[in-house]
Short mmCIF file of C-alpha atoms and ligand atoms in Angstrom, two decimals:
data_model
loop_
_atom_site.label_atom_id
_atom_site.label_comp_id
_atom_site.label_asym_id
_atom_site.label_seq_id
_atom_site.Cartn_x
_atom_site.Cartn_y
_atom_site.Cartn_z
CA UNK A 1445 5.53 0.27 -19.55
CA UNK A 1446 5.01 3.65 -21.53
CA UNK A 1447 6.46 6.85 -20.27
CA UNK A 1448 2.77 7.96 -18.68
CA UNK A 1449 2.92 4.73 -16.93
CA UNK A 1450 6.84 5.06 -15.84
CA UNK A 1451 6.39 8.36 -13.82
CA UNK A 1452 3.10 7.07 -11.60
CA UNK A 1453 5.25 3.76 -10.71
CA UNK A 1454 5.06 3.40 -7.15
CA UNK A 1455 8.57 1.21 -7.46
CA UNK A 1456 10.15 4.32 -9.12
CA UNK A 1457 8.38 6.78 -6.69
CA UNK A 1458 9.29 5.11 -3.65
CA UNK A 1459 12.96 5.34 -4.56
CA UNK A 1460 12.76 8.51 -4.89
CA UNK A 1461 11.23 9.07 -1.73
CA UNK A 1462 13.98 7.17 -0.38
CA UNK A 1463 16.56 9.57 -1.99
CA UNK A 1464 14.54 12.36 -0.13
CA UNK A 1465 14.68 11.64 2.72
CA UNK A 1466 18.46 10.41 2.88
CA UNK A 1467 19.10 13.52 1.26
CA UNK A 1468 16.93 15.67 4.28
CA UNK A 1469 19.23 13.65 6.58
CA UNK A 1470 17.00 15.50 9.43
CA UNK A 1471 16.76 18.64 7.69
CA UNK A 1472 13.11 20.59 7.40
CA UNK A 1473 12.59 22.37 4.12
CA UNK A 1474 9.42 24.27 3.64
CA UNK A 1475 8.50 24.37 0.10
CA UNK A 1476 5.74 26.59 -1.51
CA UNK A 1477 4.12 25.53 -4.98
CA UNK A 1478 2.65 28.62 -7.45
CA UNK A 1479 0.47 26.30 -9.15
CA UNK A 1480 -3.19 25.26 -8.12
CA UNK A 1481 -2.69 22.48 -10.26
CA UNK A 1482 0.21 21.14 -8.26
CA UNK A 1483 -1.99 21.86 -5.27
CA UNK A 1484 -4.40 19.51 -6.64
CA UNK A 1485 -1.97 16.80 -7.83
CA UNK A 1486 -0.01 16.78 -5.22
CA UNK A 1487 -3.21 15.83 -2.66
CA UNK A 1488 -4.84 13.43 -5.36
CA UNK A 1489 -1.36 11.63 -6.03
CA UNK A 1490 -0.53 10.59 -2.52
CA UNK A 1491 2.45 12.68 -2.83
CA UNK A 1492 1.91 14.93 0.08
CA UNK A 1493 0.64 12.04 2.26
CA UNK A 1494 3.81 10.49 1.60
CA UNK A 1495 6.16 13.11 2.45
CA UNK A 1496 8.48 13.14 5.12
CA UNK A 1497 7.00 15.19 8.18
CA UNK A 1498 10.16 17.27 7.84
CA UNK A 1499 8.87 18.49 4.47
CA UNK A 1500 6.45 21.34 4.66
CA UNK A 1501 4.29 22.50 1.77
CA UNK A 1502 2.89 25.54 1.58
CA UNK A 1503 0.32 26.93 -1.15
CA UNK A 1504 1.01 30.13 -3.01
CA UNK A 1505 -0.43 32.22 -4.93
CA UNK A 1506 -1.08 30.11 -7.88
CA UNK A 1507 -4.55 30.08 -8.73
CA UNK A 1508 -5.77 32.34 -11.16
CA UNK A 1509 -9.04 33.12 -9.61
CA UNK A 1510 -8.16 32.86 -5.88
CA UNK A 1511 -5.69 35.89 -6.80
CA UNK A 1512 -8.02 38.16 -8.06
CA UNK A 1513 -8.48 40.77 -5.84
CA UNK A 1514 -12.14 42.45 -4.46
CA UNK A 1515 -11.44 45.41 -6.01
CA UNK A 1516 -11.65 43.33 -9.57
CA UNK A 1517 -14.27 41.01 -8.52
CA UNK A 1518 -16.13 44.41 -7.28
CA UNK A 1519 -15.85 45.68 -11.35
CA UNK A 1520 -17.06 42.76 -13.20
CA UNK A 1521 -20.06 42.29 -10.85
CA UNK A 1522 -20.65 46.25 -11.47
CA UNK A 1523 -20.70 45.12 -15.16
CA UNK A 1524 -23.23 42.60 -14.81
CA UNK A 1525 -25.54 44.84 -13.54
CA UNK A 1526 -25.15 47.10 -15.95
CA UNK A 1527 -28.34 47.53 -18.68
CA UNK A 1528 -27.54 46.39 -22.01
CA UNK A 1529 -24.36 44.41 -20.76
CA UNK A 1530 -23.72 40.41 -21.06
CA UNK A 1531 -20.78 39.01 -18.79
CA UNK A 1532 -19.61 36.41 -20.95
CA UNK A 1533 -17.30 34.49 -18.20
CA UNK A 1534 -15.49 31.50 -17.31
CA UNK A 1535 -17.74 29.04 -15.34
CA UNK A 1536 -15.13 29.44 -12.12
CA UNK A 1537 -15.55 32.97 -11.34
CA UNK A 1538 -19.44 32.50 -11.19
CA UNK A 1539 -19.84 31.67 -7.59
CA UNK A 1540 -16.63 34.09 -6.43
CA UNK A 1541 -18.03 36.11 -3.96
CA UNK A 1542 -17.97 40.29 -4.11
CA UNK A 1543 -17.53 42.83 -1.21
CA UNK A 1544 -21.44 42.55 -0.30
CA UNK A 1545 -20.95 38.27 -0.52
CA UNK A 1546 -22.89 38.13 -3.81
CA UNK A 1547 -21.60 36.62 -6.71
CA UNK A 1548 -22.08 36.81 -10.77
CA UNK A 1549 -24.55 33.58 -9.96
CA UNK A 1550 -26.48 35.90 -7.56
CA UNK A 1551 -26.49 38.52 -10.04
CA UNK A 1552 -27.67 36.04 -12.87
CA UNK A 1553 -30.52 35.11 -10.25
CA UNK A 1554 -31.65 38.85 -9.96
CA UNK A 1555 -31.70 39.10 -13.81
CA UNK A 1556 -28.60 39.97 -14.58
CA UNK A 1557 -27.19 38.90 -18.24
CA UNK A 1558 -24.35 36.14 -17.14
CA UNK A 1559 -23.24 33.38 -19.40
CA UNK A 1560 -20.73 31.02 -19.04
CA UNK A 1561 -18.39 30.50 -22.08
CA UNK A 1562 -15.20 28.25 -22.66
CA UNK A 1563 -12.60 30.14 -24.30
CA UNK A 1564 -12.48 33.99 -25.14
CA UNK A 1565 -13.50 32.84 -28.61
CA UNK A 1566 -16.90 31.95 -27.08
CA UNK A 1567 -17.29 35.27 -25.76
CA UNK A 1568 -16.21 37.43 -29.04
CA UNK A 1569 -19.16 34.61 -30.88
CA UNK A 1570 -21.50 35.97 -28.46
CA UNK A 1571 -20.88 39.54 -29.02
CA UNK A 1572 -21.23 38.86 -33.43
CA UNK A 1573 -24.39 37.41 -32.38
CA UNK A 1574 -25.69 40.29 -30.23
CA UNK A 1575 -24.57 43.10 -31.48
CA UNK A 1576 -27.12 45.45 -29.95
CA UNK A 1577 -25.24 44.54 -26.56
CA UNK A 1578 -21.92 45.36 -25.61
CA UNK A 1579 -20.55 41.72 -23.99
CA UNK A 1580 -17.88 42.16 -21.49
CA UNK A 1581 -15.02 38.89 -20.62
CA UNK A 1582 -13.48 39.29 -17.45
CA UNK A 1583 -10.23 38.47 -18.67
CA UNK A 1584 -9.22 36.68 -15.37
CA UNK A 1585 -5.40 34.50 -15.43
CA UNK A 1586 -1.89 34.00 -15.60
CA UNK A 1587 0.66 33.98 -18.84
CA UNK A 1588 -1.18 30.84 -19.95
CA UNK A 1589 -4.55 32.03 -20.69
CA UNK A 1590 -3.32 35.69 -21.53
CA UNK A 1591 -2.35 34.06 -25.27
CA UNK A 1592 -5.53 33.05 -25.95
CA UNK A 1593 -7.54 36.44 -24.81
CA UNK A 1594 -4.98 38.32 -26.97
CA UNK A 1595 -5.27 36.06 -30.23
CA UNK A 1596 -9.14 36.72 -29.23
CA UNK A 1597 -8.59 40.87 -29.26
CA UNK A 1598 -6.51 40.75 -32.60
CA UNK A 1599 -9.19 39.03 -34.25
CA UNK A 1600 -12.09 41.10 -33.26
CA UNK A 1601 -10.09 44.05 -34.37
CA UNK A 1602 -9.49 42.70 -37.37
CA UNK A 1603 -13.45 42.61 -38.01
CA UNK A 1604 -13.97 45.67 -36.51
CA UNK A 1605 -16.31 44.51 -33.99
CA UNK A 1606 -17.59 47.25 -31.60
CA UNK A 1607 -19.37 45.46 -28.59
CA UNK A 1608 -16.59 43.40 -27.34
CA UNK A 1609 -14.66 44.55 -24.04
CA UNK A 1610 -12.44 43.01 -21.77
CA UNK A 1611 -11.36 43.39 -17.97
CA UNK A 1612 -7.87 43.10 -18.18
CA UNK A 1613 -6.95 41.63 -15.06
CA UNK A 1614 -4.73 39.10 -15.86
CA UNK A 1615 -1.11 38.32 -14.22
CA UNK A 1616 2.52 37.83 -14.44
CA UNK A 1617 3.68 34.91 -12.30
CA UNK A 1618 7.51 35.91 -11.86
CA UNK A 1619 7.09 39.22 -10.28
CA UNK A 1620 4.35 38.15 -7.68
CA UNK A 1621 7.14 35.56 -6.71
CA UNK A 1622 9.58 38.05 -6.00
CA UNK A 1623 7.69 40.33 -4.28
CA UNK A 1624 6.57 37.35 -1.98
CA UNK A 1625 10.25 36.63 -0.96
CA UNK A 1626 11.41 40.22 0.21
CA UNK A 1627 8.39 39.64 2.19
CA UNK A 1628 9.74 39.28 5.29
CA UNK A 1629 7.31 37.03 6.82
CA UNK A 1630 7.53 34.79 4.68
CA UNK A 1631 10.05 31.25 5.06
CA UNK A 1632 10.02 29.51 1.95
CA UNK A 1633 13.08 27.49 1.02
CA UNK A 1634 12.55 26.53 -2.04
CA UNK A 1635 10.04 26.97 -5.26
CA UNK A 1636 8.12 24.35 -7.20
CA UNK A 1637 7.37 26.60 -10.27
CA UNK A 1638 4.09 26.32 -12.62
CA UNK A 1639 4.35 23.82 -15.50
CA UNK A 1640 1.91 25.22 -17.72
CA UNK A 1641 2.84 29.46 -17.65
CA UNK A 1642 6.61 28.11 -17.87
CA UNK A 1643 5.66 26.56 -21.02
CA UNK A 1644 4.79 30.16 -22.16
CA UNK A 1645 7.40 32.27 -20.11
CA UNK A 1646 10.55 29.26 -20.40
CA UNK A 1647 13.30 29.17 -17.67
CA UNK A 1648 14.60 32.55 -17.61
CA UNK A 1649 12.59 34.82 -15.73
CA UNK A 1650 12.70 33.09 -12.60
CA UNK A 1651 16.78 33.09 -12.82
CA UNK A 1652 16.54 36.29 -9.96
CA UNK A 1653 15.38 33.42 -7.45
CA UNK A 1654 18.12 31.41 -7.22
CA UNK A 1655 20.86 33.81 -8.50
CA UNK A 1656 19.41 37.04 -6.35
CA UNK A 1657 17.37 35.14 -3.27
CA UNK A 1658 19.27 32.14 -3.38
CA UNK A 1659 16.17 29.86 -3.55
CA UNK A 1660 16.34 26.86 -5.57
CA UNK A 1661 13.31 26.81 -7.98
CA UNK A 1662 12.35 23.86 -10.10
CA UNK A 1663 10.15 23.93 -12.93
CA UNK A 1664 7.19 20.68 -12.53
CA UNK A 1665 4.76 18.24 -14.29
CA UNK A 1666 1.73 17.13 -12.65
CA UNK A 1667 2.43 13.31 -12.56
CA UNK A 1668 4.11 11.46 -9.13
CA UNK A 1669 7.19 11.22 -10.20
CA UNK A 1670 7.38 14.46 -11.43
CA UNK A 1671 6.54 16.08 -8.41
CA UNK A 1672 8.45 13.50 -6.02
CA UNK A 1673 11.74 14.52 -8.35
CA UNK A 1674 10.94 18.07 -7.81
CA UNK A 1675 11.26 17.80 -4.07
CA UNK A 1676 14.41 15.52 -4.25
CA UNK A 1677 16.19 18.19 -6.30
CA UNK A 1678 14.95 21.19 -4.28
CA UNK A 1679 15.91 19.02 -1.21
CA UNK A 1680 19.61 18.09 -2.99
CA UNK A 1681 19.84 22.04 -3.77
CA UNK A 1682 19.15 23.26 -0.44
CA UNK A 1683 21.72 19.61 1.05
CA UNK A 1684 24.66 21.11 -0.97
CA UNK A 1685 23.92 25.25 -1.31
CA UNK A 1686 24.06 25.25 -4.84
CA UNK A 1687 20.63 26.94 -5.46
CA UNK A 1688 19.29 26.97 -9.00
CA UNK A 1689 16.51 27.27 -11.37
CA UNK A 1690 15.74 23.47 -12.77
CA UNK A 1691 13.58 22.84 -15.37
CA UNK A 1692 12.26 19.24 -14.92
CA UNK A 1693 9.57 19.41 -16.87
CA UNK A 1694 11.39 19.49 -20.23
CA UNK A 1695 9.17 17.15 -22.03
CA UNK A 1696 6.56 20.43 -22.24
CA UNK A 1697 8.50 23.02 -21.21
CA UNK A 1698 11.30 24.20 -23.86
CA UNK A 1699 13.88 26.45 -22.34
CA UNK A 1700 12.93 29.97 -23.94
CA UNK A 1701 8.80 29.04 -23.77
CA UNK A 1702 6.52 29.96 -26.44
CA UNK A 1703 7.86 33.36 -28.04
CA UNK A 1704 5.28 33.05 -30.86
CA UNK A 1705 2.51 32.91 -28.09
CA UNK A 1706 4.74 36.11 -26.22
CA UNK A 1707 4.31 37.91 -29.01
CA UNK A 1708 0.58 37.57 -29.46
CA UNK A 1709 0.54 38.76 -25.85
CA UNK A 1710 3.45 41.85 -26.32
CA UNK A 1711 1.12 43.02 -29.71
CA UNK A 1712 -2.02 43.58 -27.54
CA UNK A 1713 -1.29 44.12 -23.80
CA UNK A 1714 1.73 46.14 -22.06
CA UNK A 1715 2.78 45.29 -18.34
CA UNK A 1716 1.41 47.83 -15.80
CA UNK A 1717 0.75 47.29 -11.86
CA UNK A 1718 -1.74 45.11 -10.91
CA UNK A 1719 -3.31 43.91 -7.39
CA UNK A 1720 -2.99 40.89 -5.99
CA UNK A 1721 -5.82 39.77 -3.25
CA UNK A 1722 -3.72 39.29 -0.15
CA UNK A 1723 -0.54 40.35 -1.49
CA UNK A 1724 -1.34 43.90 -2.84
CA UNK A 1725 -0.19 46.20 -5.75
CA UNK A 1726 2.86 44.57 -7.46
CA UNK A 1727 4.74 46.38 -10.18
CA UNK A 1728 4.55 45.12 -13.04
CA UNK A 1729 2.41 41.83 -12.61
CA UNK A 1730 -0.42 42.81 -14.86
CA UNK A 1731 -1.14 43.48 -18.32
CA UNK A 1732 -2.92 46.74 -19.80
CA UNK A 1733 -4.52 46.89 -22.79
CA UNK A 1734 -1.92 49.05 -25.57
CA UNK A 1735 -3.35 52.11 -27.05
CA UNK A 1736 -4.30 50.28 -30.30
CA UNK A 1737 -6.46 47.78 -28.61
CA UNK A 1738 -8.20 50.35 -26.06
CA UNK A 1739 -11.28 50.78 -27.58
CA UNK A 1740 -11.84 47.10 -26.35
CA UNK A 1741 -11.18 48.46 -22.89
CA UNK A 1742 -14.14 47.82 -20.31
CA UNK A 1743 -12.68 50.15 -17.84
CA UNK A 1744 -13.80 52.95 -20.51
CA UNK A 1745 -16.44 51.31 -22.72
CA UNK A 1746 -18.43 51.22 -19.40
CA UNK A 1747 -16.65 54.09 -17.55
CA UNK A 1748 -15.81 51.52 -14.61
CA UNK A 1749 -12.62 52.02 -12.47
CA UNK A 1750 -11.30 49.69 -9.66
CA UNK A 1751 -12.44 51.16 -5.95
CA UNK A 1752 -11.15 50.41 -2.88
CA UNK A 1753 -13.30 47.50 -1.03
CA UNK A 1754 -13.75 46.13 2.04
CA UNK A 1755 -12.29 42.68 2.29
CA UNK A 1756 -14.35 39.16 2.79
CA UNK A 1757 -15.06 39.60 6.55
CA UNK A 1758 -13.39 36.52 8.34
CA UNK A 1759 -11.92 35.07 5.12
CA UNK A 1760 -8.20 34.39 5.59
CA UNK A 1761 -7.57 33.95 1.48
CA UNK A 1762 -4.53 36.36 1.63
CA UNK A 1763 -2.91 34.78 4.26
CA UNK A 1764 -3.52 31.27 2.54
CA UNK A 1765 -2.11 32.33 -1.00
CA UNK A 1766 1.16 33.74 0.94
CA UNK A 1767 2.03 30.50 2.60
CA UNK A 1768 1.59 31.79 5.71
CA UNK A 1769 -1.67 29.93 7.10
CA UNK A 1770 -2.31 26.54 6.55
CA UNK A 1771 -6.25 26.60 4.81
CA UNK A 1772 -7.50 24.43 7.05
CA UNK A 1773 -6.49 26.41 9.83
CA UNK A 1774 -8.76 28.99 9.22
CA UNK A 1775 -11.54 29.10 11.30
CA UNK A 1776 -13.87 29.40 9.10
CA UNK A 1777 -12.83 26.40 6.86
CA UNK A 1778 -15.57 23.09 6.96
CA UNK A 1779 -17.55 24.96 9.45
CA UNK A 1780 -18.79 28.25 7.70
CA UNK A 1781 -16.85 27.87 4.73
CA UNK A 1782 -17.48 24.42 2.37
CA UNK A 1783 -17.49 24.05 -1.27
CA UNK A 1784 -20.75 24.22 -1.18
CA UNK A 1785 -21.17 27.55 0.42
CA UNK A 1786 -17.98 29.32 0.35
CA UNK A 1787 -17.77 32.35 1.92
CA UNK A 1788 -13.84 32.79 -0.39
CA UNK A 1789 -12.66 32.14 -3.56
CA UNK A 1790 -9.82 29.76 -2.34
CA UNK A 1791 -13.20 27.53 -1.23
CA UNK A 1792 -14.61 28.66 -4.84
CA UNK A 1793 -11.82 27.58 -7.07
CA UNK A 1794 -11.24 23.80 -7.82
CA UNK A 1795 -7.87 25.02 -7.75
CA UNK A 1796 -7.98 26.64 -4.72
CA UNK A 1797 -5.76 25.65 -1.71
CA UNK A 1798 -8.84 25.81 0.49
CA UNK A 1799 -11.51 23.55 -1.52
CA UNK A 1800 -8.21 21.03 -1.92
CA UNK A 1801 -7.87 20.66 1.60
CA UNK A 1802 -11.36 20.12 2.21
CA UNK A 1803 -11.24 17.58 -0.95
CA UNK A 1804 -8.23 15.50 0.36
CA UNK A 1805 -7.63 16.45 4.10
CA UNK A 1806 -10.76 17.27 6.11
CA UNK A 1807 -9.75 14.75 8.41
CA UNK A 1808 -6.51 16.37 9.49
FE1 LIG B 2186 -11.43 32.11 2.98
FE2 LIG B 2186 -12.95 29.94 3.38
FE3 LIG B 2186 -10.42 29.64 2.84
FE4 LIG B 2186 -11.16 30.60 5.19
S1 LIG B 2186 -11.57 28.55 4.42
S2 LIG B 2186 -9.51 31.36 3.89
S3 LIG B 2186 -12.98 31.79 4.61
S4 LIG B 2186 -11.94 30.54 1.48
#
């Protein structure tokens, strides 16, 4: 058996579940996961089916595009309908609905210049190739993609292109975490944290959780076992009071991250406030373009600024990325609101909590 093989054993997996629920011992524990990938495994593994009823999961904000707020999706869609303007864009924010409920695929329909690109890379290609257009990426994300979209701005500096811009929209996972736990409707016990940004970030900005909030908070891979081991040691933590931040994911995740990739990202973007759809304006959870890289601004290549905008009437995403409403408890969910038509962007996202419950628990 290879090690791929040993962590989706179902003889190793039901141990663990056996460890679980000897270490609940008729204790609840209400767990939220900040990853939509872990949303996503956790349904298509089993996992969650296989929980304990006394274990309650909750989604969280962990998916890059449910997070975006109106106000952004509101600016890039003002940049797609803007003359001479290309929205070079990742093929998930295409069907993300906007304040009115049209989307960049609506746009594209009404003539707008929309194309769908797979790295920022793609988009800086398309803007050498056109350079009679300015070409704008909605730089949408957490710390994992931000690498990528800065290594992306340092090059096109360094050949002085002129009709490349960026949204900067993206996020920082750690404070959004924080500011979700002095909320004080919220009744999380216990974190399973993002495998991929911690491979970036490392283990010690979310040290505040367990040593401030007293939450333990463990670091996670995407297989069965991974996830089943996460529970057991939030569960153990939680058993014994001895909160702390775990990193079980150690075969990706060294403990200080990526500091070369860091300091791609500190060279090109400083933190600033940034909005969070459902959770608001958090201090320092975003990322601003620094003065050297501003020319590649699209908030002043195109004079665009964020407005305030009505929210998705009847769409409960906010609620859903906070933990506090189960998606499939909205009451729009499989009735108005399917894949297929989605009236949100937690319905939008393949990562989104909403379009995973409709994948893996309609029948609930
Ligand atoms: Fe929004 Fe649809 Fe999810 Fe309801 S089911 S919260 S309308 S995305």
């Amino acid at each position: 058996m290879n090690s791929f093989e040993a962590l989706r054993d179902p003889d190793r997996c039901r141990a663990v579940l056996e460890r679980i629920e000897k270490s609940l011992d008729g204790r609840r524990m209400r767990f939220m996961e900040v990853c939509g990938t872990h949303t996503v495994a956790l349904f298509r593994s089993g996992v969650h089916s296989l929980l304990p009823r006394s274990v309650v999961h909750l989604t969280g904000p962990g998916c890059p595009v449910c997070v975006t707020h109106d106000s952004e999706v509101a600016a890039f869609l003002e940049a797609a309908r803007m003359r001479g303007v290309v929205v070079a864009t990742f093929g998930d924010l295409m069907r993300v609905p906007g304040p009115d409920g049209a989307s960049l695929k609506d746009a594209q329909a009404e003539g707008a210049r929309v194309e769908v690109v797979y790295s920022p890379m793609d988009a800086l290609e398309l803007a050498r190739r056109n350079p009679g257009d300015k070409v704008v990426f909605p730089g949408v994300g957490f710390e994992t993609t931000t690498p990528t979209v800065a290594a992306t701005l340092r090059l096109a500096k360094r050949e002085g292109v002129t009709n490349f811009f960026v949204l900067p929209f993206h996020k920082i996972v750690p404070p959004a975490l924080e500011a979700l736990v002095q909320d004080s409707n919220m009744a999380v016990q216990a974190f399973m944290l993002p495998g991929h940004v911690s491979a970036i970030i490392g283990v010690e900005p979310y040290l505040p959780l367990a040593e401030k909030y007293r939450l333990p908070s463990v670091i996670t891979g995407f297989e069965p076992l991974d996830l089943l081991q996460s529970i057991f040691l939030m569960v153990e933590m939680l058993r014994t009071q001895n909160p702390r931040v775990v990193n079980n994911y150690r075969r990706v995740v060294p403990p200080e991250g990526n500091p070369k990739a860091r300091a791609i990202v500190d060279e090109v973007f400083q933190p600033c406030d940034a909005l969070w759809r459902g959770i608001g304006l958090i201090c320092g959870s975003g990322l601003a373009l620094r003065p050297e890289y501003k020319a590649f601004d699209a908030f002043e290549a195109l004079g665009i600024t964020l407005r305030e905008t009505p929210a998705i009437p009847g769409c409960r995403c906010g609620d859903v990325l906070k933990g506090l409403l189960p998606p499939n408890k909205c009451p729009l969910f499989g009735k108005v609101c399917t894949p297929s038509s989605p009236v949100g962007p937690c319905m939008v996202s393949t990562e989104g909590g909403c379009a995973a419950y409709f994948k893996y628990r309609l029948a609930d």
